Coordinates of C-alpha atoms in Angstrom, one line a residue:
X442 CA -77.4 104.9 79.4
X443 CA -75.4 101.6 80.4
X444 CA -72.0 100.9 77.9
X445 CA -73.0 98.0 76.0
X446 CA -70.0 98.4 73.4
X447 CA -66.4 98.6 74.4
X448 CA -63.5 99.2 72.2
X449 CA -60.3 97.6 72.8
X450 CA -56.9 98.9 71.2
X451 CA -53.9 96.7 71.5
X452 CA -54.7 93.0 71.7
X453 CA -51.1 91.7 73.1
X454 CA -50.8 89.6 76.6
X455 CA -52.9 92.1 78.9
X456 CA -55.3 93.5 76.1
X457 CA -56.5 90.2 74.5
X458 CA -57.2 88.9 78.2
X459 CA -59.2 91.7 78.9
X460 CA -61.0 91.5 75.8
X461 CA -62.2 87.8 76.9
X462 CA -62.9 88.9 80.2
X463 CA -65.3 91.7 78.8
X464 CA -66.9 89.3 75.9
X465 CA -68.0 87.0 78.6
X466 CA -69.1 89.5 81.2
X467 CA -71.7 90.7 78.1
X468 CA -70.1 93.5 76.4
X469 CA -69.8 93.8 72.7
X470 CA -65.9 94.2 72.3
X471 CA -64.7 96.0 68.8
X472 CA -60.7 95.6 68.9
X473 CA -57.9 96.2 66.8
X474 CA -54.3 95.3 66.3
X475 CA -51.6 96.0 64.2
X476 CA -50.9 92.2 64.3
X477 CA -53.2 89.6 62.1
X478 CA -52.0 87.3 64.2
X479 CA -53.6 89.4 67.7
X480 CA -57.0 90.1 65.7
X481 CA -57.6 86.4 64.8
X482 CA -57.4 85.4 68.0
X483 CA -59.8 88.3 69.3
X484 CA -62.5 87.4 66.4
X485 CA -62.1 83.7 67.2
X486 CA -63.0 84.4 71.0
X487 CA -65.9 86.1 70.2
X488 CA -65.0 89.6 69.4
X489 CA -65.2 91.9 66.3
X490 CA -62.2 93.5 64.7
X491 CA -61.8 96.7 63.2
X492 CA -59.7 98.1 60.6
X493 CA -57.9 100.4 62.4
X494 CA -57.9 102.3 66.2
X495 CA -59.6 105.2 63.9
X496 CA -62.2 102.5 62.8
X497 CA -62.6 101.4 67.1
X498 CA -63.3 105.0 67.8
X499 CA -65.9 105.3 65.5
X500 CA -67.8 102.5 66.7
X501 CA -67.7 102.3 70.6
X502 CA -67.9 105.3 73.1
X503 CA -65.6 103.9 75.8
X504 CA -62.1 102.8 74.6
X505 CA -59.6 100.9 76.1
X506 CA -55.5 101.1 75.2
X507 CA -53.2 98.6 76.2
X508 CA -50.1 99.6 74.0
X509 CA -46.2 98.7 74.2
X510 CA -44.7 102.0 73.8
X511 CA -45.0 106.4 73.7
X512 CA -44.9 106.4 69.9
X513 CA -48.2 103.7 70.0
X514 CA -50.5 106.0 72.2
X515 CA -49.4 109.3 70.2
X516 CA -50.3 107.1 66.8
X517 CA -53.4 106.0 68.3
X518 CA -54.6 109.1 69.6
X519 CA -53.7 110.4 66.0
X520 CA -56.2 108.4 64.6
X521 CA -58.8 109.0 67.3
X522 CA -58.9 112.1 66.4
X523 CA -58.9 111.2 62.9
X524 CA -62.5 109.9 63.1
X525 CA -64.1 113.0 64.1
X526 CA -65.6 111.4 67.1
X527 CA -65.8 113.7 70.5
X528 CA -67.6 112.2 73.8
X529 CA -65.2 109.5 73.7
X530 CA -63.8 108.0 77.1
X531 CA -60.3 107.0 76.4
X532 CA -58.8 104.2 79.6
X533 CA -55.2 104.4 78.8
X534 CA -53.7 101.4 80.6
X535 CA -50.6 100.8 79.5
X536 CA -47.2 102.0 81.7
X537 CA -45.7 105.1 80.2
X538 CA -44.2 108.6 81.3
X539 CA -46.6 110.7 82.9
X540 CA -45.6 113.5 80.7
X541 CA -46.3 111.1 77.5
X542 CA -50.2 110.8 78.6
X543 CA -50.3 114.0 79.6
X544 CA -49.5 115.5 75.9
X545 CA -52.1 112.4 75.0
X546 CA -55.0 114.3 77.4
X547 CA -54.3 117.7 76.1
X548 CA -54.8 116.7 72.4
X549 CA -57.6 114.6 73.0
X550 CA -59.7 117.2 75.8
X551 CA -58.8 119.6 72.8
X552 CA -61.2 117.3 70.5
X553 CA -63.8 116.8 73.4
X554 CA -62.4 113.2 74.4
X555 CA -61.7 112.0 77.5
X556 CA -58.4 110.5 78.8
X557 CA -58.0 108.6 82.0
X558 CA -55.0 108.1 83.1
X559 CA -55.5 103.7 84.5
X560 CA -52.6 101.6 84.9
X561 CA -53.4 98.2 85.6
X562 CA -51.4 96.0 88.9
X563 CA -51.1 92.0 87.4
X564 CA -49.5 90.1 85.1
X565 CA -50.8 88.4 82.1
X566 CA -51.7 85.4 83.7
X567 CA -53.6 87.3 86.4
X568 CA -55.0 89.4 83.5
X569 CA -56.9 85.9 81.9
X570 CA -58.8 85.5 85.3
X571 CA -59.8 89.4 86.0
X572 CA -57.1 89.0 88.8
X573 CA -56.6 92.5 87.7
X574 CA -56.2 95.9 90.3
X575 CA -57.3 99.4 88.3
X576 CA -55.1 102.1 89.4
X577 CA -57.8 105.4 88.0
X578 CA -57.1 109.2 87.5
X579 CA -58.3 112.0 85.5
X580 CA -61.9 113.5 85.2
X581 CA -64.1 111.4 87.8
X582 CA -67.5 111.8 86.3
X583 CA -65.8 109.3 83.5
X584 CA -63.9 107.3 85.6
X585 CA -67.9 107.0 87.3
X586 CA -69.1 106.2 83.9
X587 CA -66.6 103.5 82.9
X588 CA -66.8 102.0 86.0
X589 CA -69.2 99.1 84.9
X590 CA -65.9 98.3 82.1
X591 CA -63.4 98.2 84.5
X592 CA -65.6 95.9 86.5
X593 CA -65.6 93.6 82.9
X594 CA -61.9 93.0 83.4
X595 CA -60.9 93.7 86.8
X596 CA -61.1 92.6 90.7
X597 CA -60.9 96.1 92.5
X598 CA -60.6 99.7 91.3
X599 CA -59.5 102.2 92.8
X600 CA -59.5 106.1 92.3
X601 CA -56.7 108.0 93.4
X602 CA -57.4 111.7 91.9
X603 CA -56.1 114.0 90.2
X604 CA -54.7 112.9 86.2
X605 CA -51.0 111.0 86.6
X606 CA -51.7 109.8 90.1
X607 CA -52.4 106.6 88.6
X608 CA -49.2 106.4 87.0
X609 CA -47.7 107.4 89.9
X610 CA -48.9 104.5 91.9
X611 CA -48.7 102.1 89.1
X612 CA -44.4 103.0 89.5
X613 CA -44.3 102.1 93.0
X614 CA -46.4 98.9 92.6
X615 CA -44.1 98.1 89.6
X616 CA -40.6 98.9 91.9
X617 CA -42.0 96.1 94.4
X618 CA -43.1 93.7 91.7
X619 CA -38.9 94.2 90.7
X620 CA -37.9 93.7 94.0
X621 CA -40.6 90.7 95.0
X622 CA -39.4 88.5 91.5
X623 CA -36.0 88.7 92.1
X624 CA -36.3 87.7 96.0
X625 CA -38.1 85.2 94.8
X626 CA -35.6 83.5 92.1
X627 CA -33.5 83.9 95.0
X628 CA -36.0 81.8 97.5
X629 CA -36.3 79.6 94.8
X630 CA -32.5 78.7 94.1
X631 CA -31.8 78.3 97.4
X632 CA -34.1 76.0 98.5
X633 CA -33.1 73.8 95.0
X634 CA -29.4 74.0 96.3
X635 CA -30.5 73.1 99.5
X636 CA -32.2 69.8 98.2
X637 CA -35.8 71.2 98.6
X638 CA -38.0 70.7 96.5
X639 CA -38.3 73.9 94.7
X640 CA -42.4 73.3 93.9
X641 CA -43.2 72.3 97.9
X642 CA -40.6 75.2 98.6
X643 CA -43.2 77.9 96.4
X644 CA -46.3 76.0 98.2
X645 CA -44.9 76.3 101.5
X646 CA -43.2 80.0 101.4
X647 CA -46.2 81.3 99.8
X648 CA -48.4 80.1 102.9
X649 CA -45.5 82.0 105.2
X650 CA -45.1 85.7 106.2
X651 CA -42.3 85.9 103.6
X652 CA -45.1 84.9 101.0
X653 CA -45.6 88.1 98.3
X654 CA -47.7 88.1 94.6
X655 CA -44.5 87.5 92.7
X656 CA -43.9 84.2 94.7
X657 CA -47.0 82.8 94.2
X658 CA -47.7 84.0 90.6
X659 CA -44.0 83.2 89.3
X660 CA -42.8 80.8 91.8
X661 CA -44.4 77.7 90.1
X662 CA -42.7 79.1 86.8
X663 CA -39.3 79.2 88.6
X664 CA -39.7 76.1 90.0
X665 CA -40.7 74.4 87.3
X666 CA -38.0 76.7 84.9
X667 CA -41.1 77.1 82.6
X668 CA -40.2 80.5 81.1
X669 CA -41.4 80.4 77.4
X670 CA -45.0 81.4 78.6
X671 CA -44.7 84.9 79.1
X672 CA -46.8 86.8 81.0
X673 CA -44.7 90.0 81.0
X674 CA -41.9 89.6 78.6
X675 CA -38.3 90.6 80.0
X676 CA -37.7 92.8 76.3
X677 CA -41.2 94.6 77.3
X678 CA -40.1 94.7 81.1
X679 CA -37.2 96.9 80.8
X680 CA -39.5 99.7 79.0
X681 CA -41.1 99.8 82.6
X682 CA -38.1 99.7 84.6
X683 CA -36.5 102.3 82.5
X684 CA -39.8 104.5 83.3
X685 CA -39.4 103.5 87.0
X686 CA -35.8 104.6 87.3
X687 CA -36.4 107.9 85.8
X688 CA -39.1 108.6 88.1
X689 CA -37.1 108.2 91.0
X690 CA -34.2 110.2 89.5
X691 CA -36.1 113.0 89.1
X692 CA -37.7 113.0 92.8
X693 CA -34.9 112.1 94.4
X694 CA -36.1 109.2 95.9
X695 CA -33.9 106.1 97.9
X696 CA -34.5 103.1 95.8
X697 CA -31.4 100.8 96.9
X698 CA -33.2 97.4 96.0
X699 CA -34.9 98.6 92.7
X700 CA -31.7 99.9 91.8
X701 CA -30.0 96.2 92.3
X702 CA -32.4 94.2 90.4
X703 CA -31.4 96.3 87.3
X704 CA -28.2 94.1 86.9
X705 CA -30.3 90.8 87.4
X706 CA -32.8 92.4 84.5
X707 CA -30.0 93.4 82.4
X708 CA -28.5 89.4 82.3
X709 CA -31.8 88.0 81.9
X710 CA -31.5 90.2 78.2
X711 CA -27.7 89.7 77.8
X712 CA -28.6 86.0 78.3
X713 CA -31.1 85.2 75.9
X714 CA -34.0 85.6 77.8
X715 CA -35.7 89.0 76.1
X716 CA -38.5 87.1 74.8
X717 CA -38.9 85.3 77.9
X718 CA -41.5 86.1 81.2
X719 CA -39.0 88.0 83.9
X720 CA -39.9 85.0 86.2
X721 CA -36.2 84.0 84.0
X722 CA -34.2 86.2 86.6
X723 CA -34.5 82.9 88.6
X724 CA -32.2 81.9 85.5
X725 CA -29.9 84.0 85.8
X726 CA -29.4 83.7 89.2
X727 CA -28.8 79.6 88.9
X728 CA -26.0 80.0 86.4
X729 CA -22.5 79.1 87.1
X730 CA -20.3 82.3 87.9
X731 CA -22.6 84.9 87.3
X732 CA -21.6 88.2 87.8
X733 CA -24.6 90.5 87.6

């Protein structure tokens, strides 16, 4: 039987675009949030709201979560279990420890739902346009069945095995996506102390072989230093770059560049820029005398 209803748990930047991309690909989309201010705007693009991530699991079979932190999936799964429900698919999205969804897969299986393990490659703004890549693990027969979702929201999908391998490429797409934005503030405040102009400079460099995502999706922001539009706030980023760092602790793994953006990062928050999109490293690196 085809998934007509979809629930969607945590309507910030990347849920509430993937909530519109579903509502006009023709799914029913029941969402919740604990912000008014996120479940107005999902009713007034088309969608219903619930009560509560209890009330979502009650009324939809495949759910989506999009949520900020470890404590947000543990209270969510609380209340999925709470609602009695079992033959639920659960797409956990959001960028956490591996041993975090893990615990979150354990309770759930114990209730006869179904965690997949599906980190998401974009930013917000690619997020609006389904510009979205789906990184899946965990049980295949429901990755299979969720499919036709993902394909609501997303551009390709990929599934890469066993549970956690998701997560696992999801930290090595985010380590370049550190890398790529600060190389590009750097591109970019060259060519502006150069006397380029910095918008022709994206246009041009992102046609070249030293083109990458980050230029061409945060370039124009640089250039334009148009940072109050956040696609992936700075405050948020850090969560993920926290993850990232621990991950290649514990394997042991060379990460000299990841390791020299942290600075960069760590200004942009020290500066004022925490609420900002991390395209504001390119801030950073134009003050006067920084020392990051």
């Amino acid at each position: 039987m085809a998934v007509s209803r979809v629930g969607m748990i945590g309507l910030g930047i990347m849920g509430s675009a993937m909530a519109a991309n579903l509502l006009r690909a023709g799914f029913t989309v029941v969402g919740y949030d604990p912000l008014a201010a996120c479940r107005r705007r999902h009713r007034k693009a088309g969608g219903i709201t619930a009560g509560s991530a209890r009330d979502v699991a009650g009324l939809a079979g495949v759910l989506i979560t999009s949520l900020p932190s470890a404590s947000a999936l543990s209270q969510v799964v609380d209340e999925i279990l709470l609602s009695g429900k079992s033959k639920r698919i659960v797409v956990e999205t959001s960028t956490l420890p591996i041993p975090v969804k893990e615990a979150a897969r354990k309770r759930l299986a114990a209730a006869g739902v179904t965690l997949l393990d599906c980190p998401l490659s974009g930013t917000g703004a690619q997020a609006r346009t389904g510009d979205l890549a789906v990184y899946g693990s965990g049980q295949r027969a429901a990755f299979k069945k969720a499919t036709p979702v993902l394909k609501g929201f997303s551009r390709s999908r990929y599934y890469l095995g066993a549970f956690g391998n998701g997560s696992k490429m999801k930290f090595a797409a985010n380590l370049l996506v550190a890398i790529h934005n600060v190389s590009a503030a750097e591109a970019v405040v060259l060519a502006r102390r150069s006397g380029l102009n910095p918008a022709l400079a994206v246009e041009v460099l992102g046609d070249g072989a030293g083109s990458s995502r980050m230029l061409q999706v945060r370039g124009p922001m640089m250039a334009r230093r148009a940072y109050r539009d956040a696609t992936m706030k700075v405050e948020v980023w850090q969560k993920d770059m926290k993850i990232i760092g621990d991950f290649v602790k514990q394997l042991g793994s060379p990460a000299p560049l990841f390791s020299a953006t942290k600075a960069v990062y760590n200004a942009a928050m020290a500066q004022g820029h925490a609420r900002h999109d991390t395209a504001a490293v390119c801030a950073v690196l134009e003050k006067p005398g920084r020392k990051p």
